[in-house]
Amino acid sequence: MAKQISAASSAQSRWTWDSVPDLPQTHYLDNRIYTDEALFETEMARIFKRQWKFVCHESELEQAGDYRTVNVVDSPVFVVKGEDGAIRAFLNICPHRGARLLREARGNLRGHRLSCFYHHWTFSTAGECVTIPLPQGYKHEVVRPGSIGLRAVSVGLRHGLVFVKVDDSESGQSLDDFLGVALDEIAEPIKDLEVFHYHRVEVRANWKLFVETNCEGYHELLHFLNRTTALSQPEYMKRKWLLNPNGHHTFQPAKIAYGKLRLGDRSEGTLAGMAPNMHIVVDLFPDCMINARSTVVRMDSLVPVSPGLTILECRGLAPKGDSADQRRSRVRQHNQVWGPLGRNLPEDIWAIETQWANMASGGLPYSIIAREDDNRATDDAPLRSFYAQWQRLMGVAPFNIDMAQASSMANSPEIAI
């Protein structure tokens, strides 16, 4: 078990391995936030089940009857396109005896009907029960087709992104209120896209560590590609982070010097609203990143499994109207940076897996998020904003998890509420 965190001494003048950093409480983290089992369970209940969660792209549900299954914490969910063109979400549970209805990650419901393998009760894409075998055995009116159905889950779409919210037991934000202006600067580049690439990766680290790699520019020093094509440019270092309400962030557009690594010039086929060689990033709380590199888009989302195990889902997206040549070009440009064999993703995973292993050992009690540079590229302000939102939802101080309902971070003047 990790050692107890003690309060900082007012006389403290430097940080030692066993002392609290002499920093504002917004500027360091209690590393037990990454390893504590009870805290992880609270995150699943208060963040992932109660907040809007990105689950797939609309293009993955192209035809009536197309579906995708997902697990939102311990809740099995499927999203499906109905005969009327509407996208709906339901618990992936038969209301008869609780069997799991759909067991594949994706597919199409033949005849737009979903049949439970166990007792063959059948449901429409609108969630209504349409057939019960041997109905004469049921004497009660409540057990009749039309009187019973699947349990609906809140679902919403914005710019082709499909979100669900599993726990509606308490009044919560609408999807519009949750997102606010977070997608405004990337709305043009991500319109009318389709998924052309999808893969999953098991990451032996806490989910928040991967989120952190996507909402701070300081770690770009890790990547040879980013050091060479981005950080080496004086103008790039002036690029700013916009801190939006609810823990969302936007990394403002900047131009990337792909030619420095002989990666070609991305002036052909630029996405709507983007200039040649432009780059823009949007992070959606808690776990979704949209990363547009001029001609192609990558989306990351996470499925936390345990404090030290996370499933990373990666999608590559491109315009629906591509010719075969255009698509080949975009796939090549996607794979230069991303994908299982791209330059950046393996480096990110390697870095955060070493972090988590050392944090789990108890060797380092704190992490430092103290860079301040007017929200420019390598500022830690997005990390502080993320953890301010985390604290609001968790009721726990990220700088000391023994301090419940602490308010100093949530009230920090630098955090946009």
Coordinates of C-alpha atoms in Angstrom, one line a residue:
M1 CA 0.0 0.0 0.0
A2 CA 1.3 3.5 -0.8
K3 CA 2.6 5.5 2.1
Q4 CA 0.5 8.2 3.7
I5 CA 0.8 11.6 2.3
S6 CA 1.7 14.2 4.9
A7 CA 0.9 17.9 4.8
A8 CA 3.5 20.4 3.6
S9 CA 5.5 22.3 6.1
S10 CA 5.4 26.0 5.9
A11 CA 9.1 26.1 6.3
Q12 CA 9.7 23.7 3.4
S13 CA 12.0 25.2 0.9
R14 CA 12.6 22.3 -1.5
W15 CA 11.0 19.1 -2.6
T16 CA 12.4 15.8 -1.4
W17 CA 11.3 12.3 -2.3
D18 CA 9.3 12.0 1.0
S19 CA 7.9 15.5 1.3
V20 CA 5.1 17.4 -0.3
P21 CA 6.3 19.6 -3.2
D22 CA 6.5 23.3 -2.1
L23 CA 4.1 24.3 -4.9
P24 CA 0.5 25.4 -5.2
Q25 CA -1.8 22.5 -4.7
T26 CA -3.0 22.8 -8.3
H27 CA 0.6 22.1 -9.5
Y28 CA 1.2 18.6 -8.2
L29 CA -0.6 15.2 -8.0
D30 CA -0.8 12.5 -5.4
N31 CA 0.3 9.5 -7.5
R32 CA -2.2 7.2 -5.7
I33 CA -4.7 8.6 -8.1
Y34 CA -3.3 6.2 -10.7
T35 CA -3.0 3.1 -8.5
D36 CA -5.7 3.2 -5.8
E37 CA -8.4 0.5 -6.4
A38 CA -11.2 2.2 -4.5
L39 CA -10.6 5.5 -6.3
F40 CA -10.7 3.7 -9.7
E41 CA -14.1 2.3 -8.8
T42 CA -15.3 5.8 -7.9
E43 CA -14.1 7.1 -11.2
M44 CA -16.0 4.5 -13.1
A45 CA -19.2 5.4 -11.2
R46 CA -18.9 9.2 -11.1
I47 CA -17.2 9.9 -14.3
F48 CA -17.6 7.2 -16.9
K49 CA -21.2 6.1 -16.1
R50 CA -22.6 9.6 -15.3
Q51 CA -20.9 11.7 -18.1
W52 CA -21.4 11.6 -21.8
K53 CA -19.0 9.1 -23.4
F54 CA -17.9 8.9 -27.0
V55 CA -18.5 5.4 -28.3
C56 CA -18.2 5.4 -32.1
H57 CA -18.5 7.4 -35.3
E58 CA -21.7 7.6 -37.2
S59 CA -20.1 6.1 -40.3
E60 CA -19.7 2.8 -38.4
L61 CA -23.6 2.7 -38.4
E62 CA -24.1 3.3 -42.1
Q63 CA -27.0 1.0 -43.0
A64 CA -30.2 0.3 -41.1
G65 CA -29.6 -2.5 -38.7
D66 CA -25.8 -1.7 -38.3
Y67 CA -24.7 -1.9 -34.7
R68 CA -21.7 -1.6 -32.4
T69 CA -21.4 -3.1 -28.9
V70 CA -19.5 -1.3 -26.2
N71 CA -19.0 -1.7 -22.4
V72 CA -19.4 1.5 -20.5
V73 CA -17.8 0.4 -17.2
D74 CA -19.9 -2.6 -16.2
S75 CA -22.8 -1.8 -18.4
P76 CA -23.0 -3.6 -21.8
V77 CA -24.5 -1.2 -24.4
F78 CA -25.2 -1.4 -28.1
V79 CA -25.9 1.4 -30.5
V80 CA -27.9 0.7 -33.6
K81 CA -29.3 2.4 -36.7
G82 CA -33.0 2.0 -37.0
E83 CA -35.2 1.5 -40.1
D84 CA -36.1 5.2 -39.7
G85 CA -32.5 6.2 -39.9
A86 CA -32.3 7.2 -36.2
I87 CA -29.4 6.0 -34.0
R88 CA -30.5 4.6 -30.7
A89 CA -28.7 3.0 -27.7
F90 CA -29.9 0.2 -25.4
L91 CA -28.5 -2.0 -22.7
N92 CA -27.2 -5.1 -24.3
I93 CA -29.4 -7.2 -22.0
C94 CA -32.5 -9.3 -22.7
P95 CA -35.4 -8.1 -20.4
H96 CA -36.6 -11.7 -20.2
R97 CA -33.8 -13.5 -18.2
G98 CA -30.8 -11.1 -18.6
A99 CA -28.8 -12.9 -21.4
R100 CA -26.4 -10.7 -23.5
L101 CA -28.2 -10.1 -26.8
L102 CA -25.3 -9.2 -29.1
R103 CA -22.0 -10.9 -28.7
E104 CA -20.0 -9.5 -31.6
A105 CA -18.3 -6.1 -31.6
R106 CA -20.2 -5.0 -34.7
G107 CA -22.5 -6.3 -37.4
N108 CA -25.9 -5.9 -39.0
L109 CA -29.3 -7.1 -37.8
R110 CA -30.8 -9.1 -40.6
G111 CA -34.4 -8.2 -41.2
H112 CA -33.8 -5.4 -38.7
R113 CA -34.6 -7.8 -35.9
L114 CA -32.6 -8.8 -32.8
S115 CA -33.2 -12.3 -31.5
C116 CA -32.0 -13.4 -28.1
F117 CA -30.0 -16.7 -28.5
Y118 CA -31.3 -18.1 -25.2
H119 CA -35.1 -18.1 -25.5
H120 CA -35.5 -16.4 -28.9
W121 CA -37.4 -13.3 -27.8
T122 CA -37.1 -10.9 -30.7
F123 CA -36.8 -7.1 -30.7
S124 CA -36.9 -4.3 -33.3
T125 CA -34.2 -1.7 -33.8
A126 CA -36.5 0.6 -31.8
G127 CA -36.2 -1.7 -28.8
E128 CA -39.7 -3.1 -28.9
C129 CA -40.4 -6.7 -28.3
V130 CA -42.0 -8.1 -31.4
T131 CA -42.0 -11.9 -30.8
I132 CA -42.2 -14.1 -27.8
P133 CA -42.1 -17.9 -28.6
L134 CA -44.9 -20.0 -27.3
P135 CA -46.8 -17.0 -26.0
Q136 CA -49.7 -19.1 -24.7
G137 CA -47.7 -20.0 -21.7
Y138 CA -47.8 -16.5 -20.4
K139 CA -51.1 -15.6 -18.6
H140 CA -50.1 -12.0 -17.5
E141 CA -50.7 -9.1 -19.8
V142 CA -47.3 -7.5 -19.0
V143 CA -45.6 -10.4 -20.7
R144 CA -46.7 -9.7 -24.3
P145 CA -45.1 -8.3 -27.4
G146 CA -45.5 -4.6 -27.3
S147 CA -45.7 -4.5 -23.5
I148 CA -42.0 -5.1 -22.8
G149 CA -38.8 -3.8 -24.4
L150 CA -35.1 -3.1 -24.2
R151 CA -33.9 -0.5 -21.7
A152 CA -32.9 2.7 -23.6
V153 CA -29.7 4.5 -23.0
S154 CA -29.3 8.2 -23.6
V155 CA -27.6 8.8 -27.0
G156 CA -26.5 12.0 -28.8
L157 CA -24.7 12.9 -32.0
R158 CA -22.5 15.9 -32.8
H159 CA -20.6 16.3 -36.1
G160 CA -20.8 12.5 -36.7
L161 CA -19.6 11.6 -33.2
V162 CA -21.9 9.3 -31.2
F163 CA -22.1 9.7 -27.4
V164 CA -24.0 7.8 -24.8
K165 CA -24.7 8.4 -21.1
V166 CA -25.6 5.3 -19.1
D167 CA -26.6 6.6 -15.7
D168 CA -29.5 9.0 -15.9
S169 CA -30.6 8.4 -12.3
E170 CA -29.6 12.0 -11.4
S171 CA -30.4 15.0 -13.5
G172 CA -27.4 15.8 -15.6
Q173 CA -26.2 18.0 -18.5
S174 CA -27.5 17.7 -22.0
L175 CA -25.0 16.8 -24.6
D176 CA -25.1 20.4 -25.9
D177 CA -24.3 21.7 -22.4
F178 CA -21.6 19.1 -21.8
L179 CA -19.8 19.9 -25.1
G180 CA -20.4 23.6 -25.1
V181 CA -18.0 25.2 -27.6
A182 CA -15.4 22.4 -27.4
L183 CA -15.9 21.2 -31.0
D184 CA -16.4 24.6 -32.6
E185 CA -12.8 24.9 -33.9
I186 CA -12.7 21.4 -35.4
A187 CA -16.3 21.2 -36.6
E188 CA -15.3 21.9 -40.3
P189 CA -12.4 19.4 -40.6
I190 CA -14.4 16.5 -39.0
K191 CA -17.6 16.9 -41.0
D192 CA -18.6 14.2 -43.6
L193 CA -15.9 11.8 -42.6
E194 CA -15.8 8.0 -42.4
V195 CA -13.7 5.5 -40.4
F196 CA -11.2 3.7 -42.6
H197 CA -9.0 2.4 -39.8
Y198 CA -9.7 0.9 -36.4
H199 CA -7.5 -0.9 -33.9
R200 CA -7.4 -1.6 -30.1
V201 CA -4.3 -1.7 -27.9
E202 CA -3.9 -3.1 -24.4
V203 CA -2.0 -0.5 -22.4
R204 CA -0.5 -1.5 -19.0
A205 CA -1.1 1.8 -17.4
N206 CA -3.8 4.0 -15.8
W207 CA -6.3 5.6 -18.2
K208 CA -5.4 9.1 -17.0
L209 CA -1.8 8.8 -18.0
F210 CA -2.8 8.3 -21.6
V211 CA -5.2 11.3 -21.4
E212 CA -2.3 13.3 -20.1
T213 CA -0.2 12.6 -23.2
N214 CA -2.9 14.1 -25.3
C215 CA -3.4 17.3 -23.3
E216 CA 0.1 18.6 -22.8
G217 CA 2.6 19.6 -25.4
Y218 CA 5.7 19.3 -23.2
H219 CA 5.8 15.5 -23.9
E220 CA 6.3 16.2 -27.6
L221 CA 10.0 16.1 -26.6
L222 CA 9.4 12.3 -26.5
H223 CA 8.8 12.1 -30.2
F224 CA 11.6 12.5 -32.8
L225 CA 8.9 13.4 -35.3
N226 CA 7.4 16.1 -33.2
R227 CA 10.8 17.5 -32.1
T228 CA 11.9 17.8 -35.7
T229 CA 8.7 18.9 -37.4
A230 CA 7.1 21.0 -34.7
L231 CA 9.0 22.0 -31.6
S232 CA 12.0 23.1 -33.7
Q233 CA 9.9 26.0 -35.2
P234 CA 9.8 29.2 -33.1
E235 CA 6.2 29.9 -34.2
Y236 CA 5.0 26.5 -33.0
M237 CA 6.1 27.3 -29.4
K238 CA 3.7 30.3 -29.4
R239 CA 0.8 28.0 -30.1
K240 CA -1.8 28.1 -27.3
W241 CA -4.2 25.8 -25.5
L242 CA -7.8 27.0 -25.0
L243 CA -9.3 25.8 -21.8
N244 CA -13.0 25.2 -22.2
P245 CA -15.7 24.4 -19.5
N246 CA -16.2 20.8 -18.3
G247 CA -12.5 19.8 -18.8
H248 CA -12.3 20.1 -22.6
H249 CA -9.3 21.6 -24.4
T250 CA -8.3 22.8 -27.8
F251 CA -4.7 23.0 -29.0
Q252 CA -4.9 25.9 -31.5
P253 CA -3.9 25.3 -35.1
A254 CA -0.3 25.4 -36.1
K255 CA 1.7 24.4 -39.2
I256 CA 3.9 21.3 -39.2
A257 CA 7.2 21.1 -41.1
Y258 CA 6.8 17.6 -42.5
G259 CA 9.5 18.3 -45.1
K260 CA 12.1 18.2 -42.4
L261 CA 11.7 14.4 -42.2
R262 CA 11.0 14.0 -45.9
L263 CA 7.4 13.1 -45.2
G264 CA 6.1 15.0 -48.1
D265 CA 4.0 18.2 -48.2
R266 CA 0.3 17.9 -47.1
S267 CA -0.9 20.7 -49.4
E268 CA -3.1 18.3 -51.5
G269 CA -6.4 17.1 -50.2
T270 CA -6.6 19.3 -47.1
L271 CA -9.7 18.8 -45.0
A272 CA -12.5 21.4 -44.9
G273 CA -11.5 24.4 -42.9
M274 CA -7.8 23.5 -42.7
A275 CA -4.8 25.0 -44.4
P276 CA -1.9 23.0 -45.9
N277 CA 0.2 21.2 -43.2
M278 CA -2.1 22.5 -40.4
H279 CA -2.5 20.6 -37.2
I280 CA -5.3 21.0 -34.5
V281 CA -6.2 18.9 -31.5
V282 CA -9.4 18.8 -29.4
D283 CA -9.6 16.8 -26.1
L284 CA -13.0 15.9 -24.8
F285 CA -13.3 15.0 -21.1
P286 CA -12.8 12.4 -19.9
D287 CA -11.1 10.3 -22.5
C288 CA -11.5 11.3 -26.2
M289 CA -9.0 13.0 -28.4
I290 CA -9.5 14.3 -31.9
N291 CA -6.3 15.0 -33.8
A292 CA -6.4 16.5 -37.3
R293 CA -3.2 16.6 -39.4
S294 CA -4.3 18.6 -42.4
T295 CA -5.5 15.7 -44.5
V296 CA -6.5 13.0 -42.1
V297 CA -8.0 12.6 -38.6
R298 CA -7.2 10.3 -35.7
M299 CA -9.6 9.7 -32.8
D300 CA -8.6 8.0 -29.5
S301 CA -10.9 6.8 -26.8
L302 CA -10.4 4.6 -23.8
V303 CA -12.0 1.7 -21.9
P304 CA -10.5 1.6 -18.4
V305 CA -10.3 -2.0 -17.1
S306 CA -8.4 -1.6 -13.9
P307 CA -6.1 0.9 -12.3
G308 CA -3.2 -0.5 -14.4
L309 CA -4.9 -1.7 -17.5
T310 CA -6.6 0.3 -20.2
I311 CA -8.0 -0.5 -23.7
L312 CA -7.1 2.2 -26.2
E313 CA -9.3 2.4 -29.3
C314 CA -7.8 4.2 -32.3
R315 CA -9.7 5.4 -35.4
G316 CA -8.5 6.9 -38.6
L317 CA -11.0 9.0 -40.5
A318 CA -11.1 10.6 -44.0
P319 CA -13.7 12.3 -46.2
K320 CA -16.4 10.0 -47.6
G321 CA -16.0 11.2 -51.1
D322 CA -12.4 10.2 -51.6
S323 CA -11.2 8.7 -54.8
A324 CA -9.1 5.5 -54.6
D325 CA -5.9 7.6 -55.1
Q326 CA -6.9 10.1 -52.5
R327 CA -7.7 7.5 -49.9
R328 CA -4.3 5.7 -50.5
S329 CA -2.6 9.0 -49.9
R330 CA -4.5 9.7 -46.7
V331 CA -3.8 6.1 -45.4
R332 CA -0.1 6.6 -46.0
Q333 CA -0.1 10.0 -44.2
H334 CA -2.1 8.4 -41.3
N335 CA 0.4 5.6 -41.0
Q336 CA 3.4 7.9 -41.1
V337 CA 2.5 9.1 -37.6
W338 CA -0.3 6.8 -36.2
G339 CA -1.5 3.3 -36.5
P340 CA 0.0 0.2 -34.8
L341 CA 3.3 0.8 -36.7
G342 CA 3.3 4.6 -36.7
R343 CA 6.0 6.6 -35.2
N344 CA 4.2 8.2 -32.2
L345 CA 1.8 5.7 -30.6
P346 CA 4.4 3.1 -29.6
E347 CA 6.5 5.8 -27.9
D348 CA 3.5 7.2 -26.0
I349 CA 2.6 3.7 -24.7
W350 CA 6.1 2.9 -23.8
A351 CA 6.4 6.1 -21.8
I352 CA 3.2 5.8 -19.8
E353 CA 3.7 2.1 -19.1
T354 CA 7.1 2.9 -17.4
Q355 CA 5.3 5.7 -15.5
W356 CA 2.6 3.5 -14.1
A357 CA 5.0 0.7 -13.2
N358 CA 7.1 3.1 -11.1
M359 CA 4.1 4.7 -9.5
A360 CA 2.6 1.3 -8.6
S361 CA 5.9 0.5 -6.9
G362 CA 5.4 3.4 -4.5
G363 CA 8.8 4.9 -5.4
L364 CA 7.5 8.3 -6.4
P365 CA 4.7 9.8 -4.3
Y366 CA 4.0 12.9 -6.4
S367 CA 3.9 14.1 -10.0
I368 CA 4.6 17.7 -11.0
I369 CA 2.3 19.7 -13.3
A370 CA 3.8 23.1 -12.7
R371 CA 4.8 24.5 -16.1
E372 CA 3.4 28.0 -16.6
D373 CA 3.8 29.8 -19.9
D374 CA 0.7 31.8 -20.7
N375 CA -1.1 28.6 -22.0
R376 CA 1.4 28.2 -24.8
A377 CA 2.4 24.9 -26.3
T378 CA 4.3 23.3 -23.4
D379 CA 2.2 24.8 -20.5
D380 CA 0.7 22.3 -18.0
A381 CA -2.5 24.4 -17.9
P382 CA -4.6 21.7 -19.7
L383 CA -3.5 19.1 -17.1
R384 CA -4.6 21.4 -14.3
S385 CA -7.9 22.1 -16.0
F386 CA -8.5 18.3 -16.5
Y387 CA -7.8 17.6 -12.8
A388 CA -10.0 20.5 -11.7
Q389 CA -12.9 18.9 -13.6
W390 CA -11.9 15.5 -12.2
Q391 CA -12.0 16.9 -8.7
R392 CA -15.5 18.5 -9.2
L393 CA -16.9 15.1 -10.2
M394 CA -15.0 12.9 -7.7
G395 CA -15.2 15.1 -4.6
V396 CA -11.5 14.1 -3.9
A397 CA -8.4 16.3 -4.1
P398 CA -6.0 15.1 -6.8
F399 CA -3.1 16.4 -4.8
N400 CA -4.1 14.3 -1.7
I401 CA -6.7 11.6 -2.1
D402 CA -7.2 11.6 1.7
M403 CA -8.6 15.1 1.5
A404 CA -12.3 14.7 0.4
Q405 CA -14.3 17.6 -1.0
A406 CA -11.3 19.9 -1.2
S407 CA -12.1 23.0 -3.1
S408 CA -8.8 24.9 -3.7
M409 CA -8.1 23.4 -7.1
A410 CA -11.7 23.7 -8.3
N411 CA -11.6 27.4 -7.4
S412 CA -8.2 28.1 -9.0
P413 CA -8.5 31.4 -11.0
E414 CA -6.5 30.0 -14.0
I415 CA -9.2 27.3 -14.6
A416 CA -11.9 28.2 -17.0
I417 CA -15.2 27.1 -15.5

